[in-house]
Amino acid sequence: MKNPEYYCRNPFEYIIDENKVRSYDLPDVLLAKDGQFITAKEQWENQRRKELLADFAYHIYGEIPPAPDTINFQTVHQDDHALNDTACLRKIEITLTRNQKQFVFHLQLFTPKSDQPSPVFLLANNRKPADAAIDPDQSFWPARSLVLQGFAAAILNNTQLAEDCDETFRDGMMQLYPELTDKPHAWRAISTWAYGVIRCVDFLAQDQSIDATRISVVGHSRGGKIALWAAANDTRIAMACVNESGSTGTAIARRKVGETIKAINDQFPYWFNDIYKQYNDREDDLPVDQHMLVALVAPRAVCVGSALEDTWADPRGEYLSTIHASAVYQLYGYSGMSDQLPVTLDGQTLGEQLSYHIRKGVHGLTEQDWQCYIKAARTFLQID
Ligand code: GTR
């Protein structure tokens, strides 16, 4: 047994004996399908990025369809004196119309009282639906604390779009796109929720009180998978804060540590498309691995958070995706994340556009995680 001081410097060794992890070859993020090696950002954007986005859609999540024919925003509730008069609280009704069918859902947000547009954190919430007006002080969504620190705090309760349930997830927003429902490669719950996040970005990007260049999306666990997939697709998202997203989030699938592809497909068959089931116990045959999903956000920022006792999510696998995504950041002149930067328990490793932290404790989104996301926003999005 090593002493606790040692774990502070080497948290991963506390979690797992890396010598016991299977050996694997990662697909090269910069090697295009035609055999060319990508060396310039234009080539990345015009060729390889598109290939990878299509691969993630086809083999795992299903494509996120484009915006519907029309989208309408209406403020259905407004409190100009929220949070002891420090913020304005609004409930926005978002109405999507496609082929004469409508779907309605709501976004809630606090904006600080300020003459300047505010940077915003949008939480993709997959836990118990939160009512912003009732509880702005939870550690999962500390709206009051975010506002006091100069950020707008927005929350989307994802289950409005699709219930988190195998039998009923198709009964909500997916009804607008009936032609996609049974296609084996088409979207399932994760992409449907990510679509909801992207529609909220439609609102935030045009709202006068929001700084459209500083929109961050945060998600925990299944919410982390959603935040990352949404950010990979939508370049208006300046930063993705991906908390303990584990399997099919930021954890490298080929490691097979914690939740495997088979385990997640067995437990949550409706999150990912049917094609993904073919990769149960066949990780090495997947044309992608999860570091490539982080890379798809480049040159925008990604912050990855892990917890020491959250071994099901494979903290080291989550960290490694930032290391292996860095090659793409380097095309843009950023170093990304270097394995020379120390990772310490309860610290935060800030690379260039990539951040990683691992804290003590179990699976959850805590005030400590939020402080890391705020610090990353201040650093990467240049907020004073
Ligand atoms: C776990 C699941 C993870 C993760 C998590 C959550 O049980 O295995 O993939 O998404 O739930 O959302 O809390």
Coordinates of C-alpha atoms and ligand atoms in Angstrom, one line a residue:
M1 CA 0.0 0.0 0.0
K2 CA 1.3 3.4 -0.9
N3 CA 0.7 6.3 1.4
P4 CA -2.1 8.8 0.7
E5 CA 0.4 11.5 -0.2
Y6 CA 1.4 9.3 -3.1
Y7 CA -2.2 9.1 -4.3
C8 CA -2.4 12.8 -4.4
R9 CA 0.4 12.9 -6.9
N10 CA -0.7 9.7 -8.8
P11 CA -4.4 9.4 -8.4
F12 CA -4.8 6.9 -11.3
E13 CA -2.5 4.4 -9.6
Y14 CA -4.8 4.3 -6.7
I15 CA -7.7 3.4 -8.9
I16 CA -6.3 0.7 -11.2
D17 CA -3.1 -1.2 -11.9
E18 CA -2.5 0.0 -15.4
N19 CA -0.3 -3.0 -16.1
K20 CA -3.5 -5.0 -16.0
V21 CA -5.3 -3.0 -18.7
R22 CA -5.4 -4.8 -22.0
S23 CA -3.1 -3.5 -24.8
Y24 CA -4.9 -1.8 -27.7
D25 CA -4.2 0.3 -30.7
L26 CA -6.1 3.5 -31.0
P27 CA -7.3 4.7 -34.4
D28 CA -5.3 7.7 -35.4
V29 CA -7.3 10.9 -35.3
L30 CA -5.2 12.4 -38.1
L31 CA -5.2 9.5 -40.5
A32 CA -7.9 10.1 -43.1
K33 CA -9.8 7.2 -44.7
D34 CA -8.0 7.8 -48.0
G35 CA -4.7 7.1 -46.3
Q36 CA -3.6 10.7 -46.1
F37 CA -2.1 12.0 -42.9
I38 CA -3.7 15.4 -41.9
T39 CA -1.2 18.1 -41.3
A40 CA -3.2 21.3 -41.7
K41 CA -6.4 22.6 -40.0
E42 CA -8.1 23.3 -43.4
Q43 CA -7.6 19.6 -44.3
W44 CA -8.9 18.6 -40.9
E45 CA -12.0 20.7 -41.3
N46 CA -12.8 19.9 -44.9
Q47 CA -12.0 16.2 -44.8
R48 CA -11.2 14.3 -41.6
R49 CA -13.5 16.2 -39.2
K50 CA -16.5 15.4 -41.5
E51 CA -15.5 11.8 -41.8
L52 CA -15.3 11.4 -38.0
L53 CA -18.5 13.2 -37.4
A54 CA -20.2 10.9 -39.9
D55 CA -18.6 7.8 -38.2
F56 CA -19.8 8.8 -34.7
A57 CA -23.3 9.4 -36.1
Y58 CA -23.4 6.2 -38.1
H59 CA -21.8 3.8 -35.7
I60 CA -22.9 5.1 -32.3
Y61 CA -25.2 8.1 -31.7
G62 CA -27.2 8.5 -34.9
E63 CA -27.2 11.8 -36.7
I64 CA -28.6 14.9 -35.1
P65 CA -31.1 16.3 -37.7
P66 CA -31.0 19.9 -38.7
A67 CA -33.3 22.5 -37.2
P68 CA -37.0 22.2 -37.9
D69 CA -38.9 24.4 -40.4
T70 CA -39.5 27.0 -37.7
I71 CA -38.5 27.6 -34.2
N72 CA -40.2 30.1 -31.9
F73 CA -39.1 31.5 -28.5
Q74 CA -41.6 33.0 -26.1
T75 CA -41.0 34.2 -22.6
V76 CA -43.8 32.7 -20.5
H77 CA -42.5 33.8 -17.1
Q78 CA -40.1 36.5 -16.0
D79 CA -38.9 37.7 -12.6
D80 CA -36.7 40.8 -12.8
H81 CA -35.8 40.5 -9.1
A82 CA -34.6 37.0 -8.8
L83 CA -31.8 35.8 -6.5
N84 CA -32.2 38.8 -4.2
D85 CA -32.4 41.2 -7.1
T86 CA -29.1 40.1 -8.6
A87 CA -30.6 38.4 -11.6
C88 CA -33.5 38.1 -14.0
L89 CA -35.1 34.7 -14.2
R90 CA -36.9 33.7 -17.4
K91 CA -38.8 30.6 -18.6
I92 CA -38.6 30.4 -22.3
E93 CA -41.1 28.3 -24.3
I94 CA -39.5 26.8 -27.3
T95 CA -41.9 25.7 -30.1
L96 CA -40.5 23.6 -32.9
T97 CA -42.6 23.2 -36.0
R98 CA -42.0 20.6 -38.8
N99 CA -44.4 19.4 -41.4
Q100 CA -47.3 21.0 -39.6
K101 CA -46.5 19.2 -36.4
Q102 CA -45.4 21.0 -33.2
F103 CA -43.4 20.2 -30.2
V104 CA -43.0 22.5 -27.2
F105 CA -40.4 22.5 -24.4
H106 CA -38.9 24.9 -21.9
L107 CA -35.6 26.4 -21.0
Q108 CA -35.0 28.3 -17.8
L109 CA -32.3 30.8 -17.3
F110 CA -30.9 33.3 -14.8
T111 CA -29.0 36.3 -16.3
P112 CA -27.0 38.5 -14.0
K113 CA -27.9 42.2 -13.8
S114 CA -25.3 43.7 -16.1
D115 CA -25.0 46.1 -18.9
Q116 CA -22.8 43.6 -20.8
P117 CA -23.9 40.4 -22.3
S118 CA -23.0 37.5 -19.9
P119 CA -21.1 34.3 -20.6
V120 CA -23.4 31.3 -20.0
F121 CA -23.3 27.8 -18.6
L122 CA -26.1 25.7 -20.0
L123 CA -26.7 22.5 -18.0
A124 CA -28.0 19.5 -19.9
N125 CA -29.8 18.1 -17.0
N126 CA -30.7 14.4 -17.0
R127 CA -31.3 14.1 -13.3
K128 CA -34.6 14.9 -11.6
P129 CA -36.2 17.8 -13.5
A130 CA -35.1 21.0 -11.7
D131 CA -37.3 24.1 -11.4
A132 CA -35.0 27.0 -11.5
A133 CA -37.2 29.3 -9.5
I134 CA -37.4 26.8 -6.6
D135 CA -33.9 25.7 -6.1
P136 CA -31.0 27.8 -7.3
D137 CA -28.6 26.5 -4.6
Q138 CA -28.0 22.9 -5.4
S139 CA -24.5 21.7 -6.0
F140 CA -25.6 20.0 -9.2
W141 CA -26.8 23.3 -10.6
P142 CA -25.5 26.2 -8.4
A143 CA -27.3 29.0 -10.3
R144 CA -26.9 31.6 -7.6
S145 CA -23.2 31.0 -7.2
L146 CA -22.8 31.1 -11.1
V147 CA -24.6 34.4 -11.2
L148 CA -22.6 35.9 -8.4
Q149 CA -19.5 35.0 -10.4
G150 CA -20.8 36.8 -13.5
F151 CA -22.2 33.9 -15.5
A152 CA -25.7 33.3 -16.8
A153 CA -27.1 30.0 -15.7
A154 CA -29.4 28.1 -18.0
I155 CA -30.9 24.7 -17.5
L156 CA -32.6 22.3 -19.9
N157 CA -34.4 19.4 -18.4
N158 CA -33.7 16.8 -21.1
T159 CA -36.5 14.4 -20.4
Q160 CA -38.9 16.9 -21.8
L161 CA -37.6 15.9 -25.2
A162 CA -37.4 12.2 -24.7
E163 CA -38.2 10.2 -21.5
D164 CA -35.2 8.3 -20.2
C165 CA -37.1 5.0 -20.8
D166 CA -36.8 2.3 -23.4
E167 CA -40.5 2.0 -24.0
T168 CA -41.4 5.7 -24.2
F169 CA -38.4 7.6 -25.4
R170 CA -39.8 7.9 -29.0
D171 CA -43.0 9.5 -27.9
G172 CA -41.7 13.0 -27.5
M173 CA -39.8 15.3 -29.8
M174 CA -38.8 12.4 -32.1
Q175 CA -42.3 12.4 -33.4
L176 CA -41.4 15.5 -35.4
Y177 CA -39.1 13.2 -37.5
P178 CA -41.1 10.0 -38.0
E179 CA -39.0 9.0 -41.0
L180 CA -36.0 8.4 -38.7
T181 CA -37.7 6.3 -36.0
D182 CA -36.8 2.8 -37.0
K183 CA -33.6 3.3 -39.1
P184 CA -30.8 1.2 -37.5
H185 CA -28.3 4.0 -37.8
A186 CA -30.6 6.9 -36.8
W187 CA -30.8 8.8 -33.6
R188 CA -31.9 7.5 -30.3
A189 CA -32.1 9.2 -26.9
I190 CA -28.6 10.7 -26.6
S191 CA -28.9 12.4 -30.0
T192 CA -32.4 13.6 -29.2
W193 CA -31.3 15.2 -26.0
A194 CA -28.3 16.7 -27.8
Y195 CA -30.7 18.1 -30.4
G196 CA -32.6 19.8 -27.5
V197 CA -29.3 21.3 -26.2
I198 CA -28.6 22.7 -29.7
R199 CA -32.1 24.2 -29.9
C200 CA -31.4 26.0 -26.6
V201 CA -28.1 27.3 -28.1
D202 CA -30.3 28.7 -31.0
F203 CA -32.1 30.7 -28.3
L204 CA -29.0 31.7 -26.3
A205 CA -27.0 32.8 -29.4
Q206 CA -29.7 35.4 -30.3
D207 CA -30.5 36.6 -26.8
Q208 CA -29.4 40.2 -26.0
S209 CA -28.3 39.4 -22.5
I210 CA -26.0 36.5 -23.5
D211 CA -22.5 36.6 -24.9
A212 CA -23.0 34.3 -27.9
T213 CA -19.2 33.7 -28.2
R214 CA -19.1 32.3 -24.7
I215 CA -21.7 29.6 -24.5
S216 CA -20.5 26.6 -22.4
V217 CA -22.5 23.4 -22.1
V218 CA -22.2 21.3 -19.0
G219 CA -23.3 17.7 -18.5
H220 CA -22.9 15.0 -15.9
S221 CA -22.6 11.4 -16.7
R222 CA -25.2 10.7 -19.4
G223 CA -25.5 14.5 -19.5
G224 CA -21.7 14.6 -20.2
K225 CA -22.1 12.3 -23.2
I226 CA -24.8 14.7 -24.4
A227 CA -22.8 17.8 -23.8
L228 CA -19.8 16.4 -25.7
W229 CA -21.8 15.1 -28.7
A230 CA -23.7 18.4 -28.9
A231 CA -20.4 20.4 -28.8
A232 CA -18.9 18.1 -31.5
N233 CA -21.8 19.0 -33.8
D234 CA -22.4 22.6 -32.9
T235 CA -19.5 25.0 -33.4
R236 CA -21.3 27.8 -31.6
I237 CA -20.6 25.9 -28.3
A238 CA -17.4 27.5 -27.0
M239 CA -16.7 25.0 -24.3
A240 CA -18.0 21.5 -23.3
C241 CA -17.7 20.6 -19.6
V242 CA -17.9 16.9 -19.5
N243 CA -18.3 15.6 -16.0
E244 CA -17.8 11.9 -15.3
S245 CA -19.2 10.9 -18.7
G246 CA -17.5 7.5 -18.8
S247 CA -18.4 5.0 -21.4
T248 CA -19.3 6.5 -24.8
G249 CA -18.5 9.8 -23.3
T250 CA -14.8 10.6 -22.8
A251 CA -13.5 7.2 -21.6
I252 CA -11.5 5.3 -24.2
A253 CA -13.6 2.3 -25.2
R254 CA -10.7 0.1 -26.1
R255 CA -9.4 0.0 -22.6
K256 CA -12.5 -1.9 -21.5
V257 CA -12.1 -0.6 -17.9
G258 CA -15.4 0.0 -16.0
E259 CA -18.5 0.2 -18.2
T260 CA -17.9 -1.5 -21.6
I261 CA -19.8 -1.0 -24.8
K262 CA -21.7 -4.2 -24.1
A263 CA -22.5 -3.2 -20.6
I264 CA -23.9 0.2 -21.7
N265 CA -25.8 -1.3 -24.6
D266 CA -27.3 -3.9 -22.4
Q267 CA -28.4 -1.5 -19.7
F268 CA -29.4 1.5 -21.9
P269 CA -30.2 0.0 -25.4
Y270 CA -32.2 3.1 -26.3
W271 CA -29.4 5.7 -25.8
F272 CA -27.4 4.7 -28.9
N273 CA -28.4 3.3 -32.3
D274 CA -28.6 -0.3 -33.4
I275 CA -25.3 -0.3 -35.2
Y276 CA -23.5 0.3 -31.9
K277 CA -24.7 -3.1 -30.6
Q278 CA -22.5 -4.7 -33.2
Y279 CA -19.5 -3.5 -31.3
N280 CA -20.4 -5.3 -28.1
D281 CA -17.1 -7.1 -27.1
R282 CA -15.7 -5.8 -30.5
E283 CA -14.2 -2.5 -29.4
D284 CA -11.2 -2.9 -31.6
D285 CA -13.4 -3.0 -34.7
L286 CA -15.0 0.4 -34.1
P287 CA -13.6 2.9 -36.6
V288 CA -13.5 5.5 -33.8
D289 CA -12.6 5.8 -30.2
Q290 CA -13.7 8.5 -27.7
H291 CA -10.6 10.7 -27.9
M292 CA -11.8 11.5 -31.4
L293 CA -15.0 12.9 -30.1
V294 CA -13.0 15.3 -27.9
A295 CA -11.0 16.2 -31.0
L296 CA -14.1 17.1 -32.9
V297 CA -14.6 20.0 -30.6
A298 CA -11.2 21.5 -31.4
P299 CA -10.1 24.3 -31.4
R300 CA -12.9 25.0 -28.9
A301 CA -12.4 24.1 -25.3
V302 CA -13.2 20.8 -23.5
C303 CA -13.0 20.3 -19.7
V304 CA -13.1 16.7 -18.5
G305 CA -13.9 15.9 -14.9
S306 CA -13.5 12.6 -13.0
A307 CA -14.0 11.3 -9.5
L308 CA -11.6 9.0 -7.7
E309 CA -14.3 6.5 -6.7
D310 CA -16.1 6.6 -10.0
T311 CA -14.2 3.6 -11.4
W312 CA -17.2 2.6 -13.5
A313 CA -16.5 5.7 -15.6
D314 CA -12.7 4.9 -16.0
P315 CA -11.1 8.2 -14.8
R316 CA -7.8 7.4 -16.5
G317 CA -9.6 6.6 -19.8
E318 CA -11.4 9.9 -19.5
Y319 CA -8.0 11.7 -19.0
L320 CA -6.4 9.9 -21.9
S321 CA -9.0 11.1 -24.4
T322 CA -7.7 14.6 -23.7
I323 CA -4.1 13.5 -24.3
H324 CA -4.9 11.7 -27.6
A325 CA -7.2 14.5 -28.8
S326 CA -4.3 17.0 -28.5
A327 CA -2.9 16.2 -32.0
V328 CA -5.9 18.1 -33.5
Y329 CA -5.5 21.1 -31.2
Q330 CA -1.9 21.3 -32.3
L331 CA -3.1 21.9 -35.9
Y332 CA -4.6 25.1 -34.5
G333 CA -1.4 26.1 -32.6
Y334 CA -2.6 25.0 -29.2
S335 CA -0.7 22.4 -27.2
G336 CA -3.9 20.8 -25.9
M337 CA -3.1 18.5 -23.0
S338 CA 0.4 17.2 -22.3
D339 CA 1.2 14.1 -20.3
Q340 CA 4.0 16.1 -18.8
L341 CA 1.6 18.2 -16.9
P342 CA 1.0 16.7 -13.5
V343 CA -2.5 15.4 -12.6
T344 CA -3.1 15.7 -8.8
L345 CA -6.0 14.7 -6.7
D346 CA -8.3 17.7 -6.1
G347 CA -6.2 19.8 -8.4
Q348 CA -6.9 20.9 -12.0
T349 CA -4.6 20.4 -15.0
L350 CA -5.0 23.2 -17.4
G351 CA -3.5 22.6 -20.8
E352 CA -4.3 24.8 -23.8
Q353 CA -8.1 24.5 -24.6
L354 CA -8.2 21.3 -22.6
S355 CA -8.6 20.9 -18.9
Y356 CA -8.7 17.8 -16.7
H357 CA -9.4 17.3 -13.0
I358 CA -10.0 14.4 -10.7
R359 CA -11.5 15.0 -7.3
K360 CA -12.1 12.8 -4.2
G361 CA -15.4 11.1 -3.9
V362 CA -18.1 9.4 -5.9
H363 CA -20.1 9.9 -9.1
G364 CA -21.8 13.3 -9.0
L365 CA -21.6 16.9 -10.1
T366 CA -20.3 19.1 -7.2
E367 CA -19.4 22.6 -6.4
Q368 CA -15.8 21.6 -6.7
D369 CA -16.4 20.4 -10.3
W370 CA -18.2 23.7 -11.1
Q371 CA -15.2 25.7 -9.8
C372 CA -13.0 23.8 -12.3
Y373 CA -15.4 24.7 -15.1
I374 CA -15.5 28.3 -14.1
K375 CA -11.7 28.5 -13.9
A376 CA -11.5 26.9 -17.4
A377 CA -14.0 29.4 -18.7
R378 CA -12.0 32.3 -17.3
T379 CA -8.8 30.9 -18.8
F380 CA -10.0 29.5 -22.2
L381 CA -12.8 31.9 -22.9
Q382 CA -10.8 34.9 -21.6
I383 CA -13.4 36.1 -19.0
D384 CA -12.1 38.4 -16.2
Ligands
GTR1 C1 -24.6 4.9 -15.1 C2 -24.3 4.6 -16.5 C3 -23.4 5.6 -17.1 C4 -23.8 7.0 -16.8 C5 -24.6 7.1 -15.5 C6 -25.4 8.4 -15.2 O1 -25.3 4.0 -14.4 O2 -23.8 3.3 -16.5 O3 -23.1 5.4 -18.4 O4 -24.4 7.6 -17.8 O5 -25.4 6.1 -15.2 O6 -26.0 9.0 -16.1 O7 -25.5 8.7 -14.0

